[in-house]
Coordinates of C-alpha atoms in Angstrom, one line a residue:
Chain A
M1 CA 141.7 128.2 95.7
S2 CA 139.8 126.9 93.0
L3 CA 136.6 128.5 91.2
S4 CA 134.7 125.6 90.8
S5 CA 133.9 123.3 93.4
T6 CA 131.7 120.5 94.0
T7 CA 129.8 118.3 96.6
T8 CA 128.8 114.9 96.4
I9 CA 124.7 113.3 97.0
W10 CA 124.3 110.2 97.5
A11 CA 121.2 109.0 95.6
E12 CA 120.0 105.7 96.9
L13 CA 116.8 103.7 94.8
R14 CA 115.0 101.6 97.4
H15 CA 111.8 99.4 97.6
A16 CA 109.3 101.7 99.9
D17 CA 108.0 100.2 103.4
A18 CA 104.5 100.3 104.6
S19 CA 105.6 103.0 107.5
E20 CA 106.8 105.3 104.7
V21 CA 103.4 105.7 102.8
P22 CA 102.9 109.0 103.9
F23 CA 105.5 110.4 102.6
L24 CA 104.6 108.4 98.8
R25 CA 101.1 110.5 99.8
V26 CA 102.0 114.0 99.7
M27 CA 104.8 113.2 96.7
I28 CA 101.5 111.8 94.6
H29 CA 99.3 114.9 95.4
Q30 CA 102.1 117.2 95.0
L31 CA 102.6 115.3 91.2
A32 CA 98.6 116.1 91.1
N33 CA 99.3 119.6 91.2
Y34 CA 102.5 119.6 89.3
V35 CA 100.6 118.2 86.0
N36 CA 97.1 120.7 87.3
L37 CA 95.3 117.9 88.1
P38 CA 94.8 117.7 91.8
H39 CA 91.2 117.5 91.5
L40 CA 91.4 113.8 89.8
C41 CA 94.3 112.8 93.1
S42 CA 92.0 110.6 95.5
A43 CA 95.3 108.9 97.0
S44 CA 94.7 109.0 100.8
D45 CA 97.1 106.4 103.2
A46 CA 94.9 104.0 103.8
S47 CA 94.1 103.5 100.5
L48 CA 97.8 103.1 99.2
L49 CA 98.3 100.9 102.1
S50 CA 95.9 98.6 101.2
S51 CA 96.7 98.6 97.6
L52 CA 100.5 98.6 97.2
F53 CA 101.2 97.1 100.5
P54 CA 98.7 93.4 100.2
S55 CA 99.9 91.2 102.7
P56 CA 101.0 88.6 102.2
P57 CA 103.5 91.0 100.2
L58 CA 103.8 90.0 96.2
P59 CA 107.5 89.8 95.3
P60 CA 108.8 93.2 93.8
F61 CA 108.6 94.0 90.1
F62 CA 105.8 90.6 90.3
S63 CA 103.0 93.3 90.9
F64 CA 102.9 96.9 91.8
T65 CA 105.8 98.1 93.0
T66 CA 106.9 101.2 94.7
L67 CA 110.2 102.7 95.4
L68 CA 111.8 105.7 97.6
L69 CA 114.7 108.0 95.9
H70 CA 116.6 108.5 99.4
L71 CA 119.3 111.1 99.5
S72 CA 121.9 111.9 101.9
S73 CA 125.3 113.4 102.1
V74 CA 127.1 110.4 102.9
P75 CA 126.9 106.9 101.6
P76 CA 124.2 104.8 102.0
L77 CA 124.6 101.3 103.6
P78 CA 123.3 99.0 101.0
S79 CA 120.0 97.2 102.4
P80 CA 118.3 94.3 101.1
Q81 CA 115.6 97.5 100.4
T82 CA 118.0 98.5 98.0
L83 CA 117.5 99.0 94.1
S84 CA 120.5 101.0 93.3
I85 CA 122.8 103.7 95.1
T86 CA 125.0 106.9 92.6
S87 CA 126.2 109.4 93.3
L88 CA 126.2 113.1 91.8
S89 CA 128.5 115.6 91.6
L90 CA 126.5 119.1 92.3
S91 CA 128.6 121.7 91.4
F92 CA 129.0 125.1 93.5
P93 CA 127.6 127.9 93.8
S94 CA 124.5 125.4 95.0
P95 CA 123.6 124.6 98.0
I96 CA 119.6 122.6 97.9
A97 CA 117.1 125.1 99.3
D98 CA 114.8 122.6 100.2
P99 CA 112.5 123.5 103.1
D100 CA 110.7 120.2 103.7
R101 CA 113.8 118.2 103.9
S102 CA 113.7 117.6 107.4
A103 CA 109.2 116.6 106.8
F104 CA 110.5 114.1 104.5
S105 CA 112.7 111.9 107.1
S106 CA 111.9 107.9 106.9
P107 CA 111.8 106.5 110.1
L108 CA 113.5 103.6 109.2
R109 CA 116.8 105.6 109.0
K110 CA 118.9 107.2 111.0
D111 CA 121.2 108.9 109.1
D112 CA 121.0 112.2 107.9
H113 CA 118.9 111.7 104.5
T114 CA 115.7 113.2 103.0
I115 CA 112.7 111.6 101.0
A116 CA 113.5 113.5 97.4
G117 CA 111.1 111.0 95.1
F118 CA 109.5 107.9 94.1
I119 CA 108.6 105.9 91.3
I120 CA 105.5 103.2 90.6
C121 CA 106.1 100.4 88.3
F122 CA 104.3 97.0 88.0
P123 CA 105.0 93.7 85.2
R124 CA 102.4 94.4 81.9
Y125 CA 102.1 91.5 79.0
S126 CA 103.6 91.5 75.9
T127 CA 101.2 88.8 73.8
Y128 CA 103.9 89.1 70.7
L129 CA 107.1 88.2 72.8
A130 CA 105.0 86.2 75.0
K131 CA 107.1 88.0 78.0
P132 CA 106.6 90.3 80.6
G133 CA 107.9 93.7 80.6
L134 CA 107.5 96.4 83.4
H135 CA 105.3 99.4 82.9
I136 CA 106.5 102.7 84.7
E137 CA 103.1 104.1 86.1
D138 CA 104.9 107.5 87.8
V139 CA 108.4 109.1 88.0
F140 CA 108.3 111.7 90.5
V141 CA 111.0 114.0 91.7
R142 CA 110.5 117.0 94.0
E143 CA 110.8 120.0 93.1
P144 CA 113.9 120.9 94.6
W145 CA 116.0 118.9 93.3
R146 CA 114.6 118.7 89.7
R147 CA 116.9 118.7 86.8
K148 CA 120.0 117.3 88.7
G149 CA 120.1 113.8 86.9
L150 CA 117.4 111.9 89.3
G151 CA 114.9 111.0 87.2
R152 CA 117.3 109.3 85.1
F153 CA 119.0 107.8 87.4
M154 CA 115.9 106.3 89.1
I155 CA 114.7 104.8 85.2
T156 CA 118.1 103.7 84.4
A157 CA 117.7 101.7 87.6
V158 CA 114.6 100.2 87.2
A159 CA 115.1 99.7 83.3
K160 CA 118.6 97.9 84.4
K161 CA 116.4 95.6 86.5
A162 CA 114.1 94.6 83.8
A163 CA 116.3 93.6 81.3
E164 CA 118.3 91.7 84.4
M165 CA 115.0 89.6 84.6
G166 CA 114.8 89.3 81.0
M167 CA 112.0 91.6 80.6
G168 CA 110.9 92.5 77.1
R169 CA 110.0 96.3 76.8
V170 CA 110.0 98.8 79.8
E171 CA 106.8 101.1 78.8
W172 CA 105.5 104.5 80.5
C173 CA 102.7 107.4 79.4
V174 CA 104.2 110.7 78.1
L175 CA 101.7 113.5 77.3
D176 CA 102.1 114.5 73.3
W177 CA 102.4 118.4 74.3
N178 CA 105.7 117.5 76.7
S179 CA 108.4 118.3 74.0
N180 CA 110.5 118.3 76.9
A181 CA 110.2 114.7 78.8
K182 CA 109.7 113.4 75.1
A183 CA 113.7 114.4 74.2
F184 CA 114.7 113.5 77.6
Y185 CA 112.9 109.9 77.1
E186 CA 114.2 109.9 73.5
S187 CA 117.8 110.7 74.8
M188 CA 117.3 107.7 77.5
G189 CA 116.7 105.8 74.1
A190 CA 113.4 105.4 74.0
V191 CA 110.7 105.7 71.5
V192 CA 107.6 107.7 71.5
L193 CA 105.0 105.7 70.0
S194 CA 102.9 107.7 68.2
E195 CA 100.1 105.5 67.0
Q196 CA 98.7 104.1 70.0
R197 CA 96.1 105.2 71.9
L198 CA 95.1 104.7 75.3
C199 CA 91.6 103.9 75.9
R200 CA 89.3 103.5 78.9
F201 CA 86.2 102.9 81.2
S202 CA 86.3 105.2 84.2
G203 CA 83.8 106.9 86.8
P204 CA 79.7 105.6 85.8
A205 CA 81.3 104.3 82.8
L206 CA 82.6 101.7 84.6
E207 CA 80.2 101.1 86.9
R208 CA 77.5 100.7 84.3
F209 CA 79.0 97.3 83.4
K210 CA 78.3 96.1 87.3
S211 CA 74.6 95.8 86.7
G212 CA 75.5 94.8 83.1
N213 CA 73.9 97.5 81.2
G214 CA 76.8 97.2 79.3
E215 CA 75.7 93.5 77.9
E216 CA 73.2 94.4 75.5
R217 CA 74.4 93.8 71.6
K218 CA 74.7 96.1 68.7
E219 CA 74.4 95.5 65.1
D220 CA 77.4 97.0 63.9
D221 CA 79.9 96.2 66.4
S222 CA 83.3 95.6 64.4
M223 CA 84.2 92.7 66.8
Chain B
M1 CA 56.9 79.5 57.5
S2 CA 57.9 82.6 58.9
L3 CA 60.4 84.5 56.4
S4 CA 63.1 86.0 59.5
S5 CA 64.5 82.6 61.2
T6 CA 67.8 82.6 63.9
T7 CA 70.1 80.1 65.2
T8 CA 71.5 80.9 68.6
I9 CA 75.4 80.2 69.4
W10 CA 76.7 80.1 73.3
A11 CA 79.8 81.8 74.2
E12 CA 81.2 81.1 77.1
L13 CA 84.7 83.5 78.3
R14 CA 86.2 80.9 80.5
H15 CA 89.6 81.0 81.8
A16 CA 92.1 79.5 79.8
D17 CA 93.7 76.4 80.8
A18 CA 97.7 75.0 80.3
S19 CA 96.8 72.7 77.6
E20 CA 95.2 75.1 75.6
V21 CA 98.2 76.5 74.9
P22 CA 98.5 75.8 71.7
F23 CA 95.1 77.4 70.2
L24 CA 96.2 80.4 71.9
R25 CA 99.4 80.5 70.0
V26 CA 97.8 80.1 66.4
M27 CA 95.2 82.8 67.2
I28 CA 98.2 85.3 68.3
H29 CA 100.2 84.6 65.5
Q30 CA 96.7 85.7 63.5
L31 CA 96.8 88.4 65.6
A32 CA 99.9 89.7 64.1
N33 CA 99.3 88.9 60.9
Y34 CA 95.7 91.0 61.0
V35 CA 97.5 94.3 61.8
N36 CA 100.2 93.1 59.5
L37 CA 103.3 92.4 62.2
P38 CA 104.4 88.9 61.5
H39 CA 107.8 89.5 62.0
L40 CA 107.4 91.4 65.7
C41 CA 105.2 88.0 67.2
S42 CA 107.8 85.1 68.7
A43 CA 105.3 83.6 71.1
S44 CA 106.0 79.9 71.1
D45 CA 104.3 77.6 73.1
A46 CA 107.1 77.1 75.4
S47 CA 107.1 80.2 76.2
L48 CA 103.5 81.2 76.5
L49 CA 103.1 78.4 78.9
S50 CA 106.1 79.7 80.9
S51 CA 105.2 83.3 81.3
L52 CA 101.2 83.1 81.4
F53 CA 101.4 80.0 83.7
P54 CA 103.7 80.0 86.0
S55 CA 103.3 77.7 88.9
P56 CA 102.2 77.8 91.4
P57 CA 99.5 79.9 89.1
L58 CA 98.8 83.4 90.5
P59 CA 94.9 84.3 91.7
P60 CA 93.1 86.0 87.9
F61 CA 93.0 89.5 87.5
F62 CA 95.9 89.4 90.2
S63 CA 98.6 88.8 87.5
F64 CA 98.2 88.6 83.6
T65 CA 94.8 86.5 83.1
T66 CA 94.2 84.8 79.9
L67 CA 90.6 83.6 78.8
L68 CA 89.1 81.7 75.8
L69 CA 85.7 82.6 73.6
H70 CA 84.3 79.4 73.3
L71 CA 81.7 78.9 70.8
S72 CA 78.7 75.6 71.4
S73 CA 75.3 75.5 70.0
V74 CA 73.6 74.0 73.3
P75 CA 74.1 75.8 76.6
P76 CA 77.6 75.4 78.2
L77 CA 77.6 73.8 81.7
P78 CA 79.0 76.4 83.9
S79 CA 82.7 75.3 85.6
P80 CA 85.1 77.6 87.8
Q81 CA 87.1 78.7 84.6
T82 CA 83.6 80.4 83.1
L83 CA 83.6 84.2 84.0
S84 CA 80.6 85.1 81.8
I85 CA 78.1 83.0 79.3
T86 CA 75.9 84.4 77.0
S87 CA 73.5 83.7 73.8
L88 CA 73.6 85.5 70.5
S89 CA 70.8 84.7 68.3
L90 CA 72.2 84.6 64.8
S91 CA 69.8 85.9 61.6
F92 CA 69.7 83.0 59.0
P93 CA 70.7 83.1 56.3
S94 CA 73.8 82.8 58.0
P95 CA 75.9 79.5 58.2
I96 CA 78.8 80.7 59.5
A97 CA 81.6 78.4 57.7
D98 CA 84.3 77.8 59.5
P99 CA 87.3 76.1 58.0
D100 CA 89.4 75.1 61.7
R101 CA 86.3 75.1 63.5
S102 CA 87.8 71.2 64.1
A103 CA 91.4 72.5 64.7
F104 CA 89.8 74.7 67.8
S105 CA 88.7 72.1 69.9
S106 CA 90.0 72.3 73.2
P107 CA 90.8 68.8 74.6
L108 CA 88.9 69.6 78.2
R109 CA 85.5 69.8 76.4
K110 CA 83.4 67.2 74.9
D111 CA 80.5 68.6 73.7
D112 CA 80.5 70.0 70.5
H113 CA 82.4 73.5 70.8
T114 CA 84.7 76.0 69.0
I115 CA 87.5 78.1 70.9
A116 CA 86.9 81.3 68.5
G117 CA 89.0 83.9 70.2
F118 CA 90.4 85.1 73.4
I119 CA 91.3 88.0 75.8
I120 CA 95.0 88.9 77.6
C121 CA 94.5 91.4 81.0
F122 CA 96.8 92.3 84.0
P123 CA 96.2 94.7 86.7
R124 CA 97.7 98.2 86.4
Y125 CA 97.7 100.4 89.0
S126 CA 96.6 103.8 89.3
T127 CA 98.5 105.9 91.3
Y128 CA 96.1 109.0 91.2
L129 CA 92.6 106.9 92.5
A130 CA 95.3 104.9 94.8
K131 CA 93.8 101.6 93.2
P132 CA 94.3 98.3 90.5
G133 CA 92.7 98.9 87.1
L134 CA 92.7 96.4 84.4
H135 CA 94.8 96.7 80.8
I136 CA 93.2 94.6 78.5
E137 CA 96.2 93.7 76.5
D138 CA 94.1 92.1 73.3
V139 CA 90.9 91.3 72.5
F140 CA 91.3 88.7 69.3
V141 CA 88.0 86.8 67.8
R142 CA 88.8 84.9 64.4
E143 CA 87.9 86.1 61.2
P144 CA 84.7 83.8 60.7
W145 CA 83.0 85.5 63.8
R146 CA 83.9 88.7 63.9
R147 CA 80.9 91.6 63.8
K148 CA 78.6 89.1 65.7
G149 CA 78.8 90.9 68.9
L150 CA 81.7 88.6 70.3
G151 CA 84.1 91.3 70.7
R152 CA 81.7 93.4 72.7
F153 CA 81.2 90.4 74.9
M154 CA 84.2 90.0 75.4
I155 CA 84.8 93.1 76.8
T156 CA 81.6 93.5 78.9
A157 CA 82.4 90.8 80.8
V158 CA 86.2 91.9 81.8
A159 CA 85.2 95.1 82.6
K160 CA 82.1 93.7 84.6
K161 CA 84.3 92.3 87.0
A162 CA 87.0 95.0 87.3
A163 CA 83.8 97.0 88.3
E164 CA 82.7 94.1 90.9
M165 CA 86.3 93.7 92.0
G166 CA 86.6 97.5 92.4
M167 CA 88.8 98.2 90.3
G168 CA 89.5 102.1 89.4
R169 CA 89.5 101.8 85.8
V170 CA 89.5 99.5 82.7
E171 CA 92.5 100.2 79.5
W172 CA 94.0 99.6 76.6
C173 CA 95.3 100.6 73.1
V174 CA 93.9 101.3 70.0
L175 CA 95.4 102.7 66.8
D176 CA 94.7 106.2 66.1
W177 CA 94.1 105.5 62.2
N178 CA 91.4 102.4 63.3
S179 CA 88.2 104.8 63.9
N180 CA 86.0 102.1 63.7
A181 CA 87.9 100.3 66.2
K182 CA 87.4 103.7 68.4
A183 CA 84.2 104.4 67.5
F184 CA 83.2 100.6 68.3
Y185 CA 84.8 101.5 71.6
E186 CA 83.1 105.1 73.0
S187 CA 79.9 102.8 71.6
M188 CA 80.5 101.2 74.7
G189 CA 81.3 104.2 76.7
A190 CA 84.7 104.1 76.9
V191 CA 87.2 107.8 76.4
V192 CA 90.1 108.2 73.7
L193 CA 92.8 109.7 75.5
S194 CA 94.4 112.2 72.9
E195 CA 97.6 113.6 74.5
Q196 CA 99.0 110.1 76.4
R197 CA 101.9 108.8 74.2
L198 CA 103.5 105.0 75.1
C199 CA 107.1 105.5 75.7
R200 CA 109.0 102.1 75.4
F201 CA 112.7 100.9 75.2
S202 CA 113.0 97.2 74.4
G203 CA 115.9 95.2 72.1
P204 CA 118.8 96.7 72.3
A205 CA 117.7 100.3 74.4
L206 CA 117.0 97.6 76.5
E207 CA 119.1 95.7 76.5
R208 CA 122.2 98.2 76.9
F209 CA 120.8 99.0 80.5
K210 CA 122.2 95.5 81.6
S211 CA 125.7 96.6 81.1
G212 CA 125.1 99.9 82.8
N213 CA 125.7 101.9 80.0
G214 CA 122.5 104.0 80.5
E215 CA 123.7 105.6 83.8
E216 CA 125.9 108.3 82.8
R217 CA 124.6 111.5 83.8
K218 CA 123.5 114.4 81.1
E219 CA 123.3 117.9 82.2
D220 CA 120.2 118.8 80.4
D221 CA 117.7 116.4 82.3
S222 CA 114.7 117.3 82.7
M223 CA 114.0 115.7 86.0

């Protein structure tokens, strides 16, 4: 009997269906808790449905695109929704304790599986390249399934798709203090741009433009 | 006779037409020179045309959106392309010396005008808000027309549109060392996010995903 043994888990990244929005909503709130920002998270099933699943649907990767990570113990049958499939070898002793496993079961699948994460991305534009790129807004893996290569699997699948579509860049944001995440992304070949800062109008600062109050001109304009 | 006198310039921000791509291309290269990155700029008429003016066209603000700044000495007639019109009072003595004025004349307009800038924006998604937002990729004003409130006019027009469309945020990037620009944006109500850093795959780091080389799994994955 061997002292080391492995079990195989199959991971499939597939386009989310509108019926799977409740899983997405729970994971988005888990993500907001994870980064200590639950008070900023107002995503509901209704708001996710209307914003991510417009009617008629837009083609994937030309608009907001939601992908779910499905895990199963047997190889999944590829479907039109499939973006990528991989197998992971997990070393024993490592039974994965996932108390929420049964709650993350998609109505679209009859086999034994669990939804373990998501990625949301959308096209962005590079003026200098005169090409589209892809922006990854979020990558999330549920807690029991972290540190198993699933984040890398999802990012790789999306980057591969972007490269195959002829896009010029794949971009996303990281918090500057999160040196583990930065090192992980750099290990995948990413560059962390040190000089760029994100600027934002939101809440009342955005709403005030509605009334035209933002239109007064100041003489010290730098542009 | 008054010692102080003013002249009025009319500014119109309007959706670009495919026939106006050559003006856009020249201004994009002027922008790249202005920020000392001409070597990074490969935009051509053909690449801008195919990436910004797809056929069939997508509705403005639901995909990549290009707006041009037209200036004229008489009020422009609003057209379906118009996003916003304003008038600017410029104090004498201030004849605006614009050597390129005649070269920036749109074939779509018969009146006396010049194209003096552009803005490119596209929708982005906020997971927490479960709402679209707008990302401003570039704002540019040709050199003779800077510091006259035209950047503020363009950003205001786009922010107003985003607010009216029910979007949750308007975002853009600024270089951290550009304290003039940061102060200008803050004067408009923007917050500069200090912790976010942009990560990027581009060039060979992106191309290698095509071959699947990016798929190997490492045991130190943080996700």
